[in-house]
Coordinates of C-alpha atoms in Angstrom, one line a residue:
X298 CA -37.8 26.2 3.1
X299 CA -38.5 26.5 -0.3
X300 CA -37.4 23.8 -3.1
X301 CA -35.1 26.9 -4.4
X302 CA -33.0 26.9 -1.3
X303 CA -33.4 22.9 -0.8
X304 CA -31.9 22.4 -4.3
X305 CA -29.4 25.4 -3.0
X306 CA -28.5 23.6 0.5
X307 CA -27.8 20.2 -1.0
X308 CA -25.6 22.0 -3.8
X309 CA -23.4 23.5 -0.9
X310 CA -23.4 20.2 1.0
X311 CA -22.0 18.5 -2.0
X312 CA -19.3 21.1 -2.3
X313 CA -18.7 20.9 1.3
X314 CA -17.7 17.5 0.4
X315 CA -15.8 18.3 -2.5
X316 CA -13.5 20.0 0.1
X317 CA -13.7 18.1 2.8
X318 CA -12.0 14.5 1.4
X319 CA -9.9 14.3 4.2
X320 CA -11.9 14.0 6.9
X321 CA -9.7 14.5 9.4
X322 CA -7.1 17.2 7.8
X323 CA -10.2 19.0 6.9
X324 CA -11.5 19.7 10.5
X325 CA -13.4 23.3 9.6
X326 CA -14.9 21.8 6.4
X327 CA -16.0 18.7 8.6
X328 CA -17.7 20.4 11.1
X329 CA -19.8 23.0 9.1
X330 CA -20.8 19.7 6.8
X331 CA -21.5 17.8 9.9
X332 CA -23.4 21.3 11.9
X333 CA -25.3 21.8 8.1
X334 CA -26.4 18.5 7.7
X335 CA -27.9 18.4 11.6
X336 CA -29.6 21.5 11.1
X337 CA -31.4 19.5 7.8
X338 CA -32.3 16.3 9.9
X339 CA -33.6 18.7 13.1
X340 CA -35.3 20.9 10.2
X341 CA -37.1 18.4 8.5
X342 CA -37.9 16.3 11.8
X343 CA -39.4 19.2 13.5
X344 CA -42.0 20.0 10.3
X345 CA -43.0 16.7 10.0
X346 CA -45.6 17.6 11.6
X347 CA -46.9 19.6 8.2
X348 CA -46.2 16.5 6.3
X349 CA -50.1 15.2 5.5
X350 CA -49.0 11.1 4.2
X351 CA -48.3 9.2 7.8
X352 CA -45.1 8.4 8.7
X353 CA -45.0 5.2 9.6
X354 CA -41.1 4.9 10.5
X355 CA -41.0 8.3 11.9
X356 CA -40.3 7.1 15.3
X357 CA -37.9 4.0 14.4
X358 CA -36.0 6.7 12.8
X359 CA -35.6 8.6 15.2
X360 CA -34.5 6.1 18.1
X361 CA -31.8 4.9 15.0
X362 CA -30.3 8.6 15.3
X363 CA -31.0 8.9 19.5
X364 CA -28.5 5.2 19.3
X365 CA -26.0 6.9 17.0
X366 CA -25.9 10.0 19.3
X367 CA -25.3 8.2 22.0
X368 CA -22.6 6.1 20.3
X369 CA -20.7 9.0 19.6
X370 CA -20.2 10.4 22.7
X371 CA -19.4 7.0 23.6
X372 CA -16.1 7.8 21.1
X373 CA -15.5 10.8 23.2
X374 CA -15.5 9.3 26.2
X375 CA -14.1 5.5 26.2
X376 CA -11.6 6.6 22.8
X377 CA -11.3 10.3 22.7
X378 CA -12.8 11.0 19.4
X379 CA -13.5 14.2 19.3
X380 CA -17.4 15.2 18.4
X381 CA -16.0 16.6 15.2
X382 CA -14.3 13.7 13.9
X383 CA -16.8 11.3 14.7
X384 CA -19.4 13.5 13.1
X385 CA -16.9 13.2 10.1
X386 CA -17.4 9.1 10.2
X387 CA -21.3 9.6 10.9
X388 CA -22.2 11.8 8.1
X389 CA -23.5 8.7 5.9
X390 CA -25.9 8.3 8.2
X391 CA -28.0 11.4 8.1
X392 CA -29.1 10.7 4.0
X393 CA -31.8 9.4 6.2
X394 CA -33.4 12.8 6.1
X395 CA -34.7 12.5 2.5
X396 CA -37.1 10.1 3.8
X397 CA -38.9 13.2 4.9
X398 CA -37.5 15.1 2.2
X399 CA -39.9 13.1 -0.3
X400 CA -42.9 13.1 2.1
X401 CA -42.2 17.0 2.7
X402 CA -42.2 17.2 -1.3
X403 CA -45.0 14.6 -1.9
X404 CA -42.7 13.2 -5.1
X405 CA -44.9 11.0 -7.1
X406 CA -44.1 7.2 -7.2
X407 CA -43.8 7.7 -10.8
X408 CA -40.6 10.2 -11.0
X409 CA -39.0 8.0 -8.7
X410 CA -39.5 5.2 -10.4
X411 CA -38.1 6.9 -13.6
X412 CA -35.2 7.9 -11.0
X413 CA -34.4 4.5 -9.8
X414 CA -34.6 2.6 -13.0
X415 CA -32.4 5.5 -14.9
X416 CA -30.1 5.1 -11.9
X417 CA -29.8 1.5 -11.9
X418 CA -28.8 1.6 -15.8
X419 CA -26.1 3.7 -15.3
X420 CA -25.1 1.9 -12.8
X421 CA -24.7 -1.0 -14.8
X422 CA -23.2 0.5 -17.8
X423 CA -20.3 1.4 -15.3
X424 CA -19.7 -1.7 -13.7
X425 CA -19.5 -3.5 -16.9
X426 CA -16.9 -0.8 -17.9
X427 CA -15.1 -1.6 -15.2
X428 CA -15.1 -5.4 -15.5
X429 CA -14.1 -5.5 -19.2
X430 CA -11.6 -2.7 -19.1
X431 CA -9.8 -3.9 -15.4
X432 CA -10.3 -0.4 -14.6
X433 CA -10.7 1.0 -11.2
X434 CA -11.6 4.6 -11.8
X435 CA -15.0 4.3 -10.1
X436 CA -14.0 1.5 -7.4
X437 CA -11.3 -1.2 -6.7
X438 CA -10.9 -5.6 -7.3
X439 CA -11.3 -6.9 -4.2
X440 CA -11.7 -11.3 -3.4
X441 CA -9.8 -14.3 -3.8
X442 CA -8.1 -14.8 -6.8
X443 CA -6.9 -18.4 -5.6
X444 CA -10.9 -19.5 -6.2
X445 CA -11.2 -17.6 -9.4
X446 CA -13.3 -14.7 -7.5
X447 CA -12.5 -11.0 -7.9
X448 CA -15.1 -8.4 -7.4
X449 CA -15.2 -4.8 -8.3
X450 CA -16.9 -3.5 -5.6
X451 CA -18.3 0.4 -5.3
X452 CA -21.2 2.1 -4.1
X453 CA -24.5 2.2 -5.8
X454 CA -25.6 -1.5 -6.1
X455 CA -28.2 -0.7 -3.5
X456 CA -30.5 1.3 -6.4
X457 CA -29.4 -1.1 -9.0
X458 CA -30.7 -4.3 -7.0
X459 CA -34.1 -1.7 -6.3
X460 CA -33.7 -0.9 -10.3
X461 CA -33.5 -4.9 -11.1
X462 CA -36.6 -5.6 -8.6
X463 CA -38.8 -3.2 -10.2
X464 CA -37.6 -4.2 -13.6
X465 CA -39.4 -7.6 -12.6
X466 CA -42.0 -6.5 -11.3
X467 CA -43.1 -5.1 -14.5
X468 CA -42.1 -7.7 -16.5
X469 CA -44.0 -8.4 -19.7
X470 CA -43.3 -10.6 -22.4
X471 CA -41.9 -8.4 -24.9
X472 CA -38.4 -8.0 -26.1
X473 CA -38.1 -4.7 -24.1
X474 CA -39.2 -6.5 -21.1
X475 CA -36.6 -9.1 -21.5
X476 CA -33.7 -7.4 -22.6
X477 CA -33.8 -4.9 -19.5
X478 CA -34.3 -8.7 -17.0
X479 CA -31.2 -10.6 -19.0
X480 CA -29.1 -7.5 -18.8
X481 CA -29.9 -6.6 -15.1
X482 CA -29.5 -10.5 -13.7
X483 CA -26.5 -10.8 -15.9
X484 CA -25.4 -7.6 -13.9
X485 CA -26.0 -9.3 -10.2
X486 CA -24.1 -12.7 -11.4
X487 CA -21.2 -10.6 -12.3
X488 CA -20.6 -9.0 -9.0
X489 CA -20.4 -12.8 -8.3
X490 CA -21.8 -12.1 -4.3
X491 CA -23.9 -15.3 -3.2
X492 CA -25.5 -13.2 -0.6
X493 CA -26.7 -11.0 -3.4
X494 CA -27.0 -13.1 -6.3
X495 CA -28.9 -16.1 -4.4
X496 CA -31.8 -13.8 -3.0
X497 CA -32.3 -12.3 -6.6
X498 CA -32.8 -16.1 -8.2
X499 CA -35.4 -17.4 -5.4
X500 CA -37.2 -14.0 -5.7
X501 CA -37.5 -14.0 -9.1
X502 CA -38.5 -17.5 -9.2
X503 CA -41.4 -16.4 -6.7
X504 CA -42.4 -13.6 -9.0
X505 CA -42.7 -16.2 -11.6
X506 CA -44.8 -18.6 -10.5
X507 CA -48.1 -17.0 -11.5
X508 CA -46.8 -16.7 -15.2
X509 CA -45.7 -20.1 -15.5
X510 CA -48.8 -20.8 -15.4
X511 CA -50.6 -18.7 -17.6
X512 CA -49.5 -20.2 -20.4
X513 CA -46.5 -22.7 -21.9
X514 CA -44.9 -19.5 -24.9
X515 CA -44.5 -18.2 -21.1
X516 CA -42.1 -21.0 -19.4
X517 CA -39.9 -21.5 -22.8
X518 CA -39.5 -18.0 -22.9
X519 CA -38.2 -17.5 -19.6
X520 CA -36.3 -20.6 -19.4
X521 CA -34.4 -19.4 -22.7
X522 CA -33.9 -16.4 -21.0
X523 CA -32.2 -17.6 -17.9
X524 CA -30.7 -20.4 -20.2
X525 CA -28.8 -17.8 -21.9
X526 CA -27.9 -15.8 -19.0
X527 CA -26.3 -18.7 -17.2
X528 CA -24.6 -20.0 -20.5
X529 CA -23.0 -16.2 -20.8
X530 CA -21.7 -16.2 -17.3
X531 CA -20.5 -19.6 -16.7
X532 CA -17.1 -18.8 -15.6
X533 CA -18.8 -16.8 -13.1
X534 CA -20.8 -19.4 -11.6
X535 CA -18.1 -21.9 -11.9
X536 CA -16.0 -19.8 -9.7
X537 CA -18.8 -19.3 -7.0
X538 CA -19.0 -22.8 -7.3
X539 CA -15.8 -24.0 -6.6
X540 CA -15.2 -21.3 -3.7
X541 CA -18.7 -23.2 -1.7
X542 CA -16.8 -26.2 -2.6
X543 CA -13.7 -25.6 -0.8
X544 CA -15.0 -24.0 2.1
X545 CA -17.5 -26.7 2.6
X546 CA -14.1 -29.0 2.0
X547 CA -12.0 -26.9 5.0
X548 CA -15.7 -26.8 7.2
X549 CA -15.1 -23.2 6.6
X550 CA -18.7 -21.8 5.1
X551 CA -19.9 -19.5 7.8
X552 CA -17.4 -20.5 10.1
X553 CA -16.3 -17.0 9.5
X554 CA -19.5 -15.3 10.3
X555 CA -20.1 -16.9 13.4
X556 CA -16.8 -16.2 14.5
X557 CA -16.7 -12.7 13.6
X558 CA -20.6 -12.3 15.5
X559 CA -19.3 -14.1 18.3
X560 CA -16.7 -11.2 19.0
X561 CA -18.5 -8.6 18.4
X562 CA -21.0 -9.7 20.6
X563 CA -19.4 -11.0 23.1
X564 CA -15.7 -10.1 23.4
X565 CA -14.8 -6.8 22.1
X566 CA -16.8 -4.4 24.3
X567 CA -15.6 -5.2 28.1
X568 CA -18.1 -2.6 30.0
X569 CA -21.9 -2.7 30.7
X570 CA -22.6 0.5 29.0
X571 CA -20.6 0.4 25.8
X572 CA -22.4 -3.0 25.1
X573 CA -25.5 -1.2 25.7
X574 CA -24.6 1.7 24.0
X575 CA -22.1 1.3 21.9
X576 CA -18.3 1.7 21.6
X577 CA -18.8 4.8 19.2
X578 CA -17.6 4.4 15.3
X579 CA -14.4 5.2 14.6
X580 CA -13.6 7.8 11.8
X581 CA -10.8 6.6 9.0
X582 CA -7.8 8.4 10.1
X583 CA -8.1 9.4 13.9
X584 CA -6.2 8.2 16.3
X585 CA -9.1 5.7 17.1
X586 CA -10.0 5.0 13.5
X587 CA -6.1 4.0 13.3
X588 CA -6.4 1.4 16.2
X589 CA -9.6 0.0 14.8
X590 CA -7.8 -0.4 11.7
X591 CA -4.7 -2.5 13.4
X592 CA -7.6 -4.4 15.2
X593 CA -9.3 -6.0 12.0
X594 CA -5.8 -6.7 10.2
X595 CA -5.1 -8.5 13.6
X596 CA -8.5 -10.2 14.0
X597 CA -9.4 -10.1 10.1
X598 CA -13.3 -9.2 11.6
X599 CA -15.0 -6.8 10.3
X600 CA -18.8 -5.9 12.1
X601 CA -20.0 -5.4 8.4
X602 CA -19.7 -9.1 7.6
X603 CA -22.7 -9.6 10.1
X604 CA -24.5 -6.5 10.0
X605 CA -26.2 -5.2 13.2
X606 CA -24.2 -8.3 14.9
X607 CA -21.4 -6.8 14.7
X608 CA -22.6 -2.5 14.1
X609 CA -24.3 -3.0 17.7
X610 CA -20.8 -3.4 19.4
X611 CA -20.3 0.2 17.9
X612 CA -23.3 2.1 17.5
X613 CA -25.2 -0.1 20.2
X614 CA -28.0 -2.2 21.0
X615 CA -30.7 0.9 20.5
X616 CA -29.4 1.2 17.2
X617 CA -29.5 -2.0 16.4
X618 CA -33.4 -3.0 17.6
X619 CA -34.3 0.0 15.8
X620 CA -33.0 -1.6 12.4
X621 CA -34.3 -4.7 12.6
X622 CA -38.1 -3.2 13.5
X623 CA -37.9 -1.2 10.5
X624 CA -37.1 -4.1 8.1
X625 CA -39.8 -6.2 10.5
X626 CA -42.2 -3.0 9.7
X627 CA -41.4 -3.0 5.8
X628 CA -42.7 -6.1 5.6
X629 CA -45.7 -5.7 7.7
X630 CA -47.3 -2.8 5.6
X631 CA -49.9 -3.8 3.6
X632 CA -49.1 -2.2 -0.6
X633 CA -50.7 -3.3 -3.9
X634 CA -49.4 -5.3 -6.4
X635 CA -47.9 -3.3 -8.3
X636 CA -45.6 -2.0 -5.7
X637 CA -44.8 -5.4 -4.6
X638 CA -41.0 -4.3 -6.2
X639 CA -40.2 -2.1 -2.2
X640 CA -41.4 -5.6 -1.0
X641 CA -38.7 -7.5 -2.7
X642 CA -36.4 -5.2 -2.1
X643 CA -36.9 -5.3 2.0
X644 CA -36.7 -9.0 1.9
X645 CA -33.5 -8.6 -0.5
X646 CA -32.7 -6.2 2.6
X647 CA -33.5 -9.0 5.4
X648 CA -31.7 -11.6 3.2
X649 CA -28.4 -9.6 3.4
X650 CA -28.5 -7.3 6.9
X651 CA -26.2 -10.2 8.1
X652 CA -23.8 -10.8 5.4
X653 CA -21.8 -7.9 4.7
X654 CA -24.1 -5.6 2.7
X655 CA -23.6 -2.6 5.1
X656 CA -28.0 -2.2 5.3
X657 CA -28.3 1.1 7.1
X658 CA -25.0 1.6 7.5
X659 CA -23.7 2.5 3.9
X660 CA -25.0 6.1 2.2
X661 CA -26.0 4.3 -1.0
X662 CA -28.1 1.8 1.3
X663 CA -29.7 4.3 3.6
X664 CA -31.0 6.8 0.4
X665 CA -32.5 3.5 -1.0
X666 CA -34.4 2.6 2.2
X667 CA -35.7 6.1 2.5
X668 CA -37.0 6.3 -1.3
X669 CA -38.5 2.2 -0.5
X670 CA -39.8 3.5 3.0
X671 CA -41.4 6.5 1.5
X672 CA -42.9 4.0 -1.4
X673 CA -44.6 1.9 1.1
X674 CA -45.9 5.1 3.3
X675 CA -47.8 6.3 0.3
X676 CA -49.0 3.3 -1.5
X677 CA -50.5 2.2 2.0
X678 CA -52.0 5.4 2.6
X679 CA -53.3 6.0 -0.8
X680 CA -55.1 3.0 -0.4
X681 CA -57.4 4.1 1.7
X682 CA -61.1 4.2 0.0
X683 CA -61.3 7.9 0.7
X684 CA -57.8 8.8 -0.7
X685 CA -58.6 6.9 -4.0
X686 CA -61.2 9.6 -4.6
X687 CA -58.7 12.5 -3.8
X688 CA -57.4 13.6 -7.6
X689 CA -53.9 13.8 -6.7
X690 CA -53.5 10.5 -5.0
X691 CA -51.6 8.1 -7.6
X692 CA -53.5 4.7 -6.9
X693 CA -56.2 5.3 -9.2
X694 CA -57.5 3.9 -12.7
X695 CA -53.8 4.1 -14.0
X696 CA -52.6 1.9 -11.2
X697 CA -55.3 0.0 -10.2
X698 CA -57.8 -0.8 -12.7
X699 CA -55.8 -0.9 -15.8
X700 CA -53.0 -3.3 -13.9
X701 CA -52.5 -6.7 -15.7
X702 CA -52.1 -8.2 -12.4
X703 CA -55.0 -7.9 -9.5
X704 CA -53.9 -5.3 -7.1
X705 CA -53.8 -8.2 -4.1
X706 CA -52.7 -7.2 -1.0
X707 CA -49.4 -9.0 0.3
X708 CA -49.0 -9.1 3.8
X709 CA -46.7 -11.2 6.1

């Protein structure tokens, strides 16, 4: 298939979508959406074998679409879901395929970088739109105003918080360098999210060690920095503050979370095989989607506040085991330095899978853990001694030698 027709297939997927907003009204648009995007995934899957750069989470990939498969006939069965409307509900899940998109393509690390950091700006500029205007043209408030939290929440975060990790990983002392850090942190303490905001501060304190102690111009400067970034959002923080404080006061902080795990796990799926398999997801608007729908207003759970906890009661255990090894896996492969950025980002990932970040569940988080997974496939097999001699491998004198920081190999 050549990039003419890719760029082609992806335009009429997109316009598929245009059309298909209901997803249930919409059946005929659904199902050739749905039938076009399998024929990608089966597509790409079946001439991997072309693809020359390992694929190291080829096969964890796959057993995460065998456990949605399943899951869906699981709807059929247990909750009558037709195949078509569930497809409907599943269709975030196959952005998986540009995982081998980019290895198909061979995409230098470069352009996506460029990508994701031009991404995570806009990003930004948006949500600070929204913030200072009230608007809600690209998402909606949603929190507790009685604790002084309220969050505009809306896909995309997932490439800023990739965008804001490779921003430090390239951080030099220069006002360019700490203008794109201030504004990108001061982005992650506005969506006032401790699961996201807390990861970000111990990771960045990590990244800073080793220039802390190169010299003292260093420390001042970044303690200015963060000084003033802290000083600028202290309403913020006082509000995070104060909602800890009176949870911790009603022995309420995770109380939620454990209770919300604790049915999923053990007390919504009442047969053997749907708590192997899964209950199958239910699609916003079907008769089952509609009954999932009184359930949470009933129970005030939702499987997203503990990630595969919960997701496994619906899209089963396979599913779930085959998440978790490819976060264990992300962490396991061996990348230089100046990649350490897809490292970050992974244990970003492992710090929120269980606190309502929707990790391989959301589209916006599922094309970020393809680009990172893709990242990490390269780097490690660039690194090879023989690949370093090939001309078009990218971990050469431009991102090896001339590095300001030892291309040491992290592993875990």
């Amino acid at each position: 298939m050549s990039q003419k027709k890719i760029i082609l297939y992806f335009i009429i997927l997109v316009a598929l979508e245009f059309f298909s907003i209901n997803l249930v009204r919409q059946r005929v648009w659904v199902g050739i959406e749905s039938f076009a995007l399998l024929l990608m995934i089966f597509y790409l899957i079946i001439n991997q074998r072309k693809i020359t750069i390992s694929t190291q989470f080829n096969w964890l990939i796959i057993t995460y679409f065998v456990g949605l498969t399943i899951s869906i006939f699981s709807a059929y069965v247990f909750h009558h879901q037709s195949i078509i409307e569930s497809l409907a509900g599943y269709t975030s899940f196959a952005f998986i395929i540009l995982y081998y998109y980019l290895h198909k393509k061979r995409y230098k690390i470069k352009t996506l970088e460029k990508c994701i950091l031009a991404c995570g700006i806009i990003f930004q500029i948006i949500y600070w739109f929204e913030i200072k205007t009230n608007a809600t043209l690209f998402g909606f408030f949603w929190g507790d105003p009685s604790t002084g939290v309220v969050r505009v929440m809306f896909n995309g975060r997932h490439i800023f918080i990739l965008s804001y990790y490779l921003i430090l990983s390239r951080f030099r002392l220069n006002i360019k360098s700490i203008l794109l850090l201030l504004f990108s942190l001061s982005t992650i303490l506005l969506m006032e999210t401790r699961q996201l905001i807390i990861p970000a501060l111990l990771i960045t304190a990590y990244h800073f060690r080793s220039y802390i102690l190169k010299s003292f111009i260093t420390v001042i400067a970044i303690a200015a920095t963060v000084t003033f970034v802290i000083a600028q959002n202290d309403t913020l923080i006082t509000a995070l503050i104060g909602k800890s404080q009176k949870e911790i006061s009603e022995n309420r902080i995770g109380a939620d979370r454990w209770e919300t795990a604790y049915y999923y796990l053990f007390a919504y799926n009442k047969n053997l095989f749907t708590r192997i398999f899964g209950d199958g997801l239910a699609t916003p608007g079907s008769a089952y989607g509609n009954q999932m729908l009184n359930l949470g207003k009933e129970t005030s759970f939702s499987p997203s506040d503990v990630g595969p906890l919960g997701y496994a009661a619906f899209l089963g255990i396979v599913w779930a085991i085959s998440v978790i090894l490819m976060v264990y896996k992300s962490l396991r492969i061996k990348t230089p330095y100046r990649f350490i950025y897809a490292r970050y980002y992974m244990l970003n990932v492992l710090a929120t899978l269980f606190f309502g970040e929707k990790q391989f569940v959301q589209a916006s988080s599922i094309i970020v853990l393809a680009i990172v997974f893709y990242i990490l496939d390269k780097t490690n097999y660039e690194m090879k001694p023989d690949r370093l001699e090939d001309n078009e491998a990218e971990l050469d004198n431009e991102y090896l030698l001339h590095s300001e920081i030892p291309p040491v190999l992290i592993t875990v």
